[in-house]
Coordinates of C-alpha atoms in Angstrom, one line a residue:
M21 CA -36.0 -46.4 13.7
K22 CA -34.0 -47.6 10.8
E23 CA -30.6 -46.1 10.1
A24 CA -28.9 -46.1 6.7
L25 CA -25.9 -44.6 4.9
R26 CA -26.5 -42.3 1.8
Q27 CA -24.0 -41.5 -0.9
S28 CA -24.6 -38.4 -3.0
L29 CA -22.7 -36.6 -5.7
T30 CA -22.6 -32.6 -5.8
Q31 CA -20.8 -30.3 -8.0
K32 CA -19.8 -27.0 -6.7
L33 CA -17.8 -24.2 -8.4
Q34 CA -15.6 -21.8 -6.2
Q35 CA -13.4 -19.3 -7.0
R36 CA -10.5 -18.4 -4.7
L37 CA -7.7 -15.7 -5.0
S38 CA -4.0 -16.7 -4.8
P39 CA -1.9 -14.9 -2.1
M40 CA -0.3 -13.0 -5.0
Q41 CA -3.9 -11.7 -6.0
M42 CA -5.1 -10.9 -2.7
R43 CA -1.6 -9.0 -2.1
F44 CA -2.2 -7.3 -5.6
V45 CA -5.6 -6.1 -4.6
R46 CA -4.9 -4.8 -1.2
M47 CA -1.8 -2.7 -2.8
L48 CA -4.3 -1.4 -5.5
E49 CA -6.1 0.3 -2.8
M50 CA -2.9 1.9 -1.5
S51 CA -2.3 5.5 -2.0
E52 CA 1.0 6.8 -3.2
P53 CA 2.6 7.6 0.2
E54 CA 1.2 4.1 1.6
V55 CA 2.9 2.3 -1.2
E56 CA 6.1 4.3 -0.7
E57 CA 6.2 3.0 3.2
E58 CA 5.5 -0.7 1.6
I59 CA 8.7 -0.4 -0.5
R60 CA 10.6 1.0 2.4
K61 CA 9.4 -2.1 4.4
E62 CA 10.1 -4.7 1.7
L63 CA 13.6 -3.5 1.4
D64 CA 14.6 -3.5 5.0
D65 CA 13.1 -7.0 5.1
N66 CA 14.1 -8.5 2.0
P67 CA 18.0 -8.8 1.2
A68 CA 17.4 -9.7 -2.2
L69 CA 15.8 -6.3 -3.0
E70 CA 17.7 -3.0 -3.7
E71 CA 17.0 0.2 -5.6
A72 CA 18.1 0.1 -9.2
D73 CA 19.8 3.7 -8.7
R74 CA 22.1 2.4 -5.9
V75 CA 23.1 -0.5 -8.3
N76 CA 23.9 2.3 -10.7
D77 CA 26.1 4.3 -8.4
N78 CA 28.0 1.4 -7.2
E79 CA 28.7 0.5 -10.7
A80 CA 29.9 4.0 -11.2
D81 CA 32.3 3.9 -8.0
D82 CA 36.1 3.4 -8.6
G83 CA 36.4 1.3 -5.4
N84 CA 38.0 4.2 -3.3
F85 CA 36.4 4.8 -0.2
N86 CA 36.9 8.3 0.6
E87 CA 33.5 9.7 1.9
T88 CA 33.7 11.9 4.8
A89 CA 31.4 11.6 7.8
E90 CA 29.0 14.1 6.7
E91 CA 28.5 12.5 3.3
M92 CA 27.9 9.2 4.9
Q93 CA 25.2 10.8 6.8
L94 CA 23.5 12.2 3.9
A95 CA 23.7 9.0 2.5
D96 CA 21.1 7.7 4.7
Y97 CA 18.4 9.5 3.1
R98 CA 16.5 7.9 0.2
D99 CA 17.0 10.9 -2.1
E100 CA 17.8 14.8 -1.9
D101 CA 14.3 15.9 -1.2
D102 CA 14.2 14.0 2.1
I103 CA 17.6 15.9 3.4
P104 CA 16.6 18.4 6.0
A105 CA 17.4 21.7 5.2
Y106 CA 20.0 22.0 8.3
R107 CA 21.9 19.1 6.7
L108 CA 22.7 21.4 4.0
E109 CA 23.8 24.7 6.0
A110 CA 27.4 25.7 5.7
R111 CA 29.1 25.7 9.0
N112 CA 31.5 28.7 8.5
H113 CA 32.1 29.0 12.2
S114 CA 35.1 28.5 14.5
V115 CA 35.8 25.2 15.7
N116 CA 35.0 26.2 19.2
D117 CA 31.4 27.4 18.2
V118 CA 28.6 25.5 19.8
Y119 CA 26.4 24.2 17.0
F120 CA 22.7 23.2 17.9
E121 CA 21.5 20.5 15.7
P122 CA 17.5 20.3 15.6
L123 CA 16.0 17.0 17.1
A124 CA 12.9 15.3 16.2
V125 CA 10.3 16.2 19.0
D126 CA 6.8 14.4 19.8
G127 CA 3.5 16.6 18.4
G128 CA 1.9 18.6 20.7
D129 CA 0.5 18.4 23.9
S130 CA -2.9 16.4 24.5
M131 CA -5.9 18.8 25.6
M132 CA -5.7 17.0 29.1
D133 CA -2.1 18.2 29.3
Y134 CA -2.6 21.7 27.8
L135 CA -5.4 22.6 30.4
M136 CA -3.9 20.8 33.2
S137 CA -0.8 23.1 32.6
Q138 CA -3.0 26.2 33.1
L139 CA -4.6 25.0 36.2
A140 CA -1.5 24.3 37.8
E141 CA -1.0 28.0 37.9
T142 CA -4.2 28.8 39.9
D143 CA -4.7 28.2 43.4
L144 CA -6.6 24.9 43.4
G145 CA -5.6 22.4 45.9
E146 CA -4.6 18.9 45.1
K147 CA -8.1 17.6 45.7
E148 CA -9.5 20.2 43.3
L149 CA -6.8 19.5 40.9
A150 CA -7.8 15.9 40.8
A151 CA -11.5 16.6 40.5
A152 CA -10.5 19.0 37.5
R153 CA -8.5 16.0 35.5
Y154 CA -11.6 13.9 35.8
I155 CA -13.8 16.5 34.4
I156 CA -11.2 17.4 31.5
G157 CA -11.7 13.7 30.9
N158 CA -15.1 14.1 30.3
L159 CA -14.7 16.7 27.6
D160 CA -14.9 15.6 23.8
D161 CA -12.3 16.2 21.4
N162 CA -14.1 19.7 20.6
G163 CA -14.3 20.6 24.3
Y164 CA -17.7 20.2 24.9
M165 CA -18.9 18.5 28.3
T166 CA -20.4 15.1 27.6
R167 CA -21.8 14.4 31.3
S168 CA -23.3 16.3 34.0
L169 CA -21.6 17.6 37.2
R170 CA -23.9 15.3 39.2
E171 CA -22.6 12.3 37.4
I172 CA -19.1 13.2 37.7
Q173 CA -19.5 13.8 41.4
D174 CA -21.0 10.5 41.7
D175 CA -18.1 8.9 39.9
L176 CA -15.6 10.8 42.0
F177 CA -17.4 9.5 45.1
I178 CA -16.9 5.7 44.0
A179 CA -13.5 6.5 43.3
G180 CA -12.7 7.4 46.7
T181 CA -12.9 11.1 46.3
D182 CA -15.7 13.2 48.0
V183 CA -16.5 16.8 46.3
D184 CA -19.3 18.6 47.3
D185 CA -21.3 20.8 45.0
I186 CA -19.6 24.2 45.8
T187 CA -16.1 22.6 45.0
I188 CA -17.2 20.9 42.1
K189 CA -18.7 24.0 40.6
K190 CA -15.8 26.0 41.3
V191 CA -13.6 23.5 39.5
F192 CA -15.8 23.6 36.6
D193 CA -16.0 27.1 36.6
A194 CA -12.1 27.3 36.5
I195 CA -11.9 24.9 33.6
R196 CA -14.4 27.3 31.6
S197 CA -12.2 30.2 32.3
L198 CA -9.2 28.5 30.6
D199 CA -8.0 28.9 26.9
P200 CA -9.1 28.5 24.3
A201 CA -12.3 30.4 25.1
G202 CA -15.4 28.0 24.9
V203 CA -13.8 25.1 26.4
G204 CA -16.3 23.2 29.0
A205 CA -19.2 24.4 27.2
N206 CA -22.5 22.5 27.6
D207 CA -23.6 23.1 24.2
L208 CA -23.3 25.5 21.2
R209 CA -25.0 28.1 22.4
D210 CA -22.9 28.1 25.8
C211 CA -19.5 27.8 23.6
L212 CA -20.6 30.8 21.9
A213 CA -21.5 32.9 24.8
L214 CA -18.3 31.9 26.8
Q215 CA -16.4 33.2 23.8
L216 CA -18.4 36.6 23.7
R217 CA -18.0 37.1 27.3
R218 CA -14.0 37.1 26.8
M219 CA -14.5 39.7 24.2
P220 CA -14.1 43.5 24.8
S221 CA -17.5 45.2 25.5
A222 CA -18.7 47.0 22.4
E223 CA -22.0 47.4 21.0
E224 CA -21.9 44.6 18.3
R225 CA -20.7 42.5 21.2
D226 CA -23.3 43.3 23.5
T227 CA -25.9 42.7 20.7
A228 CA -24.3 39.5 19.8
L229 CA -24.4 38.1 23.3
E230 CA -27.9 39.1 23.8
I231 CA -28.8 37.3 20.5
V232 CA -27.0 34.3 21.8
S233 CA -28.4 34.2 25.2
H234 CA -31.8 34.8 24.4
Y235 CA -32.9 34.3 20.8
F236 CA -30.5 31.5 19.9
D237 CA -33.4 29.4 18.3
L238 CA -34.4 32.5 15.9
F239 CA -31.0 33.1 14.9
S240 CA -30.4 29.4 14.1
L241 CA -33.8 29.5 12.1
R242 CA -32.7 32.7 10.2
H243 CA -35.5 35.0 11.6
Y244 CA -33.7 38.2 11.2
D245 CA -36.9 40.3 11.3
R246 CA -38.2 38.9 14.4
I247 CA -34.8 39.5 16.3
M248 CA -34.8 43.0 15.1
S249 CA -38.1 43.5 16.3
A250 CA -37.5 42.0 19.8
L251 CA -34.3 43.8 20.2
G252 CA -35.4 47.1 18.6
I253 CA -32.5 47.6 16.3
D254 CA -32.2 48.2 12.6
R255 CA -30.8 46.0 9.9
D256 CA -27.2 47.5 10.1
K257 CA -26.8 46.9 13.7
L258 CA -28.0 43.2 13.4
K259 CA -25.5 42.6 10.5
K260 CA -22.6 43.8 12.7
A261 CA -23.5 41.5 15.6
V262 CA -24.2 38.6 13.2
D263 CA -20.6 39.0 11.6
V264 CA -19.3 38.8 15.3
I265 CA -21.1 35.6 16.2
R266 CA -20.1 34.0 12.8
S267 CA -16.2 34.8 13.7
L268 CA -16.6 32.6 16.9
D269 CA -15.0 29.1 16.7
P270 CA -17.6 26.3 17.2
K271 CA -15.1 23.8 17.9
P272 CA -12.7 25.5 20.4
A273 CA -10.6 22.7 21.3
G274 CA -10.4 21.1 17.8
R275 CA -6.8 22.4 17.2
I276 CA -5.2 21.4 20.9
G277 CA -2.8 18.4 20.5
E278 CA -2.1 18.9 16.7
S279 CA 1.6 19.4 16.1
E280 CA 3.0 22.0 13.7
A281 CA 4.0 19.1 11.6
D282 CA 0.8 17.4 11.4
Y283 CA -0.8 21.0 10.3
R284 CA 1.7 21.1 7.5
T285 CA 1.2 17.6 6.4
R286 CA -2.4 17.8 6.4
H287 CA -2.5 18.0 2.3
I288 CA -3.5 15.6 -0.7
I289 CA -0.8 14.0 -2.5
P290 CA -2.3 13.4 -6.3
D291 CA -1.6 10.0 -7.9
F292 CA -1.8 11.3 -11.4
S293 CA -1.0 14.4 -13.7
V294 CA -3.1 15.2 -16.6
E295 CA -1.7 18.0 -18.9
V296 CA -3.3 19.4 -22.0
D297 CA -0.8 21.0 -24.7
Q298 CA -1.9 23.8 -27.1
N299 CA -3.5 21.2 -29.7
G300 CA -5.6 19.6 -27.2
V301 CA -3.5 16.6 -26.8
I302 CA -4.0 15.1 -23.3
T303 CA -1.0 13.5 -21.4
V304 CA -1.6 11.3 -18.4
S305 CA 1.4 10.3 -16.2
M306 CA 1.8 9.3 -12.5
C307 CA 3.2 11.6 -10.0
G308 CA 4.9 9.3 -7.6
N309 CA 8.6 9.2 -6.9
L310 CA 8.5 5.4 -6.4
P311 CA 12.0 4.1 -6.7
E312 CA 12.7 1.4 -9.5
L313 CA 13.6 -2.1 -7.8
T314 CA 15.8 -4.7 -8.8
I315 CA 17.3 -8.2 -7.7
E316 CA 20.4 -7.6 -5.4
S317 CA 23.4 -9.1 -7.5
S318 CA 24.2 -11.8 -4.9
F319 CA 20.6 -13.3 -5.1
A320 CA 20.5 -12.8 -8.7
V321 CA 22.4 -16.2 -9.7
D322 CA 21.9 -19.4 -7.7
D323 CA 25.3 -21.1 -7.9
D324 CA 27.5 -22.7 -5.7
N325 CA 30.0 -20.0 -5.5
T326 CA 27.1 -17.4 -4.3
V327 CA 25.9 -19.8 -1.7
S328 CA 29.3 -20.9 -0.4
D329 CA 30.1 -17.3 0.3
I330 CA 27.0 -17.3 2.7
A331 CA 26.9 -21.1 4.2
V332 CA 29.2 -24.0 4.3
G333 CA 29.0 -27.6 5.4
T334 CA 25.6 -28.7 6.8
R335 CA 23.9 -25.5 6.3
L336 CA 24.4 -25.3 2.3
A337 CA 20.7 -26.6 1.6
D338 CA 19.2 -24.0 4.2
A339 CA 21.2 -21.3 2.5
R340 CA 20.2 -22.2 -1.0
A341 CA 16.5 -22.4 0.3
F342 CA 16.7 -19.1 1.9
I343 CA 18.2 -17.6 -1.2
S344 CA 15.6 -18.9 -3.7
R345 CA 12.9 -18.1 -1.5
K346 CA 14.0 -14.4 -0.8
R347 CA 14.7 -14.0 -4.7
E348 CA 11.1 -15.2 -5.4
E349 CA 9.6 -13.0 -2.8
A350 CA 11.4 -9.9 -4.4
S351 CA 10.7 -11.0 -8.0
D352 CA 7.0 -11.2 -6.8
F353 CA 7.2 -7.5 -5.4
I354 CA 8.5 -6.2 -8.3
E355 CA 5.8 -7.5 -10.2
L356 CA 3.2 -6.4 -8.1
L357 CA 4.5 -2.9 -8.4
R358 CA 4.3 -3.2 -12.0
M359 CA 0.8 -4.6 -12.4
R360 CA -0.2 -2.0 -9.9
R361 CA 1.3 0.9 -12.3
V362 CA -0.2 -0.6 -15.2
T363 CA -3.6 -1.1 -14.0
L364 CA -3.8 2.5 -12.5
M365 CA -2.3 4.1 -15.7
R366 CA -5.0 2.1 -17.9
V367 CA -7.9 3.1 -15.6
M368 CA -6.7 6.9 -15.7
E369 CA -6.3 6.9 -19.4
A370 CA -9.9 5.5 -19.7
I371 CA -11.4 8.1 -17.3
A372 CA -9.6 10.8 -19.4
R373 CA -10.7 9.5 -22.8
I374 CA -14.2 9.5 -21.5
Q375 CA -14.2 12.8 -19.8
R376 CA -11.9 14.3 -22.5
E377 CA -14.3 17.4 -23.0
F378 CA -13.9 18.4 -18.9
F379 CA -10.0 18.0 -19.0
L380 CA -10.0 20.4 -22.2
T381 CA -12.4 22.9 -20.4
E382 CA -12.1 22.3 -16.8
D383 CA -16.1 23.2 -17.0
E384 CA -17.7 20.7 -14.4
G385 CA -21.0 21.0 -16.6
R386 CA -19.1 19.1 -19.5
L387 CA -18.7 16.1 -17.5
K388 CA -20.4 13.0 -19.2
P389 CA -22.3 10.4 -17.3
M390 CA -19.8 7.7 -16.5
I391 CA -20.0 4.6 -14.4
L392 CA -17.4 2.0 -13.0
K393 CA -19.1 -0.2 -15.9
D394 CA -17.9 2.3 -18.5
V395 CA -14.3 2.3 -17.5
A396 CA -14.5 -1.5 -17.0
S397 CA -15.6 -2.0 -20.6
L398 CA -12.4 0.3 -21.9
T399 CA -9.8 -1.6 -19.8
G400 CA -11.2 -5.2 -19.8
Y401 CA -10.9 -5.1 -15.7
D402 CA -13.5 -6.3 -13.4
L403 CA -15.8 -3.8 -11.5
S404 CA -14.2 -4.5 -8.6
V405 CA -10.5 -3.7 -9.9
V406 CA -12.0 -0.2 -11.3
S407 CA -13.4 0.6 -8.0
R408 CA -10.2 -0.2 -5.9
A409 CA -8.2 1.6 -8.4
T410 CA -10.3 4.8 -8.1
G411 CA -10.8 4.7 -4.7
G412 CA -8.8 7.5 -2.6
K413 CA -6.9 8.3 -5.8
Y414 CA -6.6 11.8 -7.0
V415 CA -5.5 13.5 -10.2
A416 CA -3.8 16.9 -10.5
T417 CA -5.1 19.2 -13.6
A418 CA -4.3 23.0 -14.4
G419 CA -7.9 23.7 -12.7
G420 CA -6.8 22.0 -9.3
V421 CA -6.8 18.4 -7.6
Y422 CA -9.8 16.2 -8.0
P423 CA -10.5 12.6 -6.4
L424 CA -11.1 10.2 -9.2
K425 CA -14.6 9.4 -7.8
F426 CA -15.4 13.1 -8.9
F427 CA -15.8 11.9 -12.6
F428 CA -18.4 9.1 -12.0
N429 CA -22.0 10.3 -12.3
E430 CA -25.0 8.8 -13.5
K431 CA -27.6 10.0 -15.8
V432 CA -30.7 12.0 -14.1
S433 CA -32.8 9.5 -16.0
E434 CA -33.0 7.1 -18.9
D435 CA -34.4 9.6 -21.1
E436 CA -31.8 12.3 -20.2
E437 CA -28.4 12.8 -21.5
S438 CA -27.4 15.2 -19.0
S439 CA -25.2 14.0 -16.0
S440 CA -25.8 14.5 -12.3
R441 CA -22.7 16.4 -12.2
E442 CA -24.2 18.8 -14.8
I443 CA -27.2 19.2 -12.6
F444 CA -24.9 20.1 -9.8
A445 CA -23.0 22.7 -11.7
A446 CA -26.5 24.5 -12.7
I447 CA -27.7 24.3 -9.2
R448 CA -24.8 26.0 -7.8
D449 CA -25.1 28.5 -10.6
I450 CA -28.9 29.4 -9.9
I451 CA -28.4 29.5 -6.0
G452 CA -25.0 31.3 -6.7
G453 CA -27.0 34.4 -8.1
E454 CA -30.1 34.3 -6.1
E455 CA -30.9 37.2 -3.8
P456 CA -29.6 36.9 -0.2
G457 CA -32.4 37.9 1.6
S458 CA -34.9 36.0 -0.2
P459 CA -33.5 32.5 -1.5
L460 CA -34.8 30.3 -3.7
S461 CA -37.2 27.3 -2.6
D462 CA -36.9 24.0 -4.2
D463 CA -39.7 24.5 -6.2
A464 CA -38.5 27.8 -7.7
L465 CA -34.9 26.0 -8.3
M466 CA -36.9 23.2 -10.1
N467 CA -38.9 25.6 -12.5
L468 CA -35.7 27.4 -13.2
L469 CA -33.7 24.1 -14.1
H470 CA -37.1 23.3 -16.2
E471 CA -36.3 26.5 -18.1
R472 CA -32.7 25.4 -18.8
G473 CA -33.8 22.2 -20.3
Y474 CA -33.4 19.7 -17.4
D475 CA -36.6 18.0 -16.7
I476 CA -36.4 16.7 -12.9
A477 CA -38.7 16.6 -10.1
R478 CA -38.7 18.8 -6.9
R479 CA -37.7 15.9 -4.8
T480 CA -34.7 15.3 -7.1
V481 CA -33.5 18.9 -6.8
A482 CA -33.8 18.5 -3.1
K483 CA -31.6 15.2 -3.0
Y484 CA -28.9 17.0 -5.5
R485 CA -28.8 20.1 -3.3
E486 CA -28.2 18.2 -0.4
K487 CA -25.6 16.1 -2.0
I488 CA -23.7 19.3 -2.8
G489 CA -23.7 20.4 0.7
I490 CA -26.1 23.4 0.1
P491 CA -28.7 24.0 3.1
V492 CA -32.5 24.7 2.6
A493 CA -33.6 28.0 1.5
R494 CA -34.4 29.3 5.0
L495 CA -30.7 28.4 6.1
R496 CA -29.3 30.2 3.2
K497 CA -30.9 33.5 4.0
R498 CA -28.6 36.3 4.8
L499 CA -28.6 40.0 5.7

């Protein structure tokens, strides 16, 4: 067998992103609150960065230090909006009065803590409480059981706790009697039945419990005529019972462990604002309150005097390198913020230009077909840049807050000039006017859309109906 060495020449083209470009791509994907947090972290880590507002405040200071202790505490907050209300209260009380300041507290109790605190007030023994803790650990976030009692018994036995069938059933029933009603249910039907049994006895409640217990499949399929025939009731009584069922919570444990602060902060913060004046002029602006950053004065000039204040002797070179590195990092970060702001504004302005008719009328039917390529052609950016700039971003208009992805929609077909959003609006309008007792099928929707000038197939109607979250005709049937 012969061995030989061969030498070949190949040419390969590669494209690599610089660290600056990779950081810009990551920052472009961030929402406004995430960028604010990134700025705060950078201000803490880099002494060469500071807020421009603070620089102006220092220049306006006459050099006299006459701040009170309370003013120094208020200075710890970034702006006036961040100052808690209790910090601004007037304390018009005697010096001997006790003044209680609110403290930051942790969120609400977990589902385990919440349920176990209720069981602690029952007559369950230590062994039974241990079994209850293990059962609660097998509940999902909505309060449903994920395993059988037999499997839980086997696990407890392996862990050294032998619990018989009667005891495990007693503990399980105790959990199902806790608040909120429906916790410990095996499925949706069981969850609804548990809640109905807690309600005071009434005719509509009793009918609702009968439906859930024995005719749940017919109820889920909206076969109301068969339910009325089986129960021997009229439509009015059935409607009252169905209203009771619809008032129940299918996820009884969904809010356990959620603090009030978490509940109040579950809202969308828009990144852009679009305003239209009386002359039809559209103005795009960014809603964020990002601080303006600048280079700290002692890092702005790299001279011997600046360095001598920081280091002397053998540490002089290290101090100069530190100042140079931090100044460069600060400059890069400021440039990243500028690039992000310019990129987002150009993308949003391009969207406003393409979808001008929508912003003037707030009519979803006026949305034009628009894809990433259309915005990229106006801005000159790559498709990936446009995608990252629009992902997770929102715009506030006079008619509400919309995600930027809302404005992207394709043509129904090459021959059609109508956008998919226009078809969505037409489907919503048609279904909104249908008879509750006899909803329209997809074939009927297709025919009505044809009458409006939209030439689309039935399967396309079904696809669009599912996209906007509208169920099939059978499930839209109402009493």
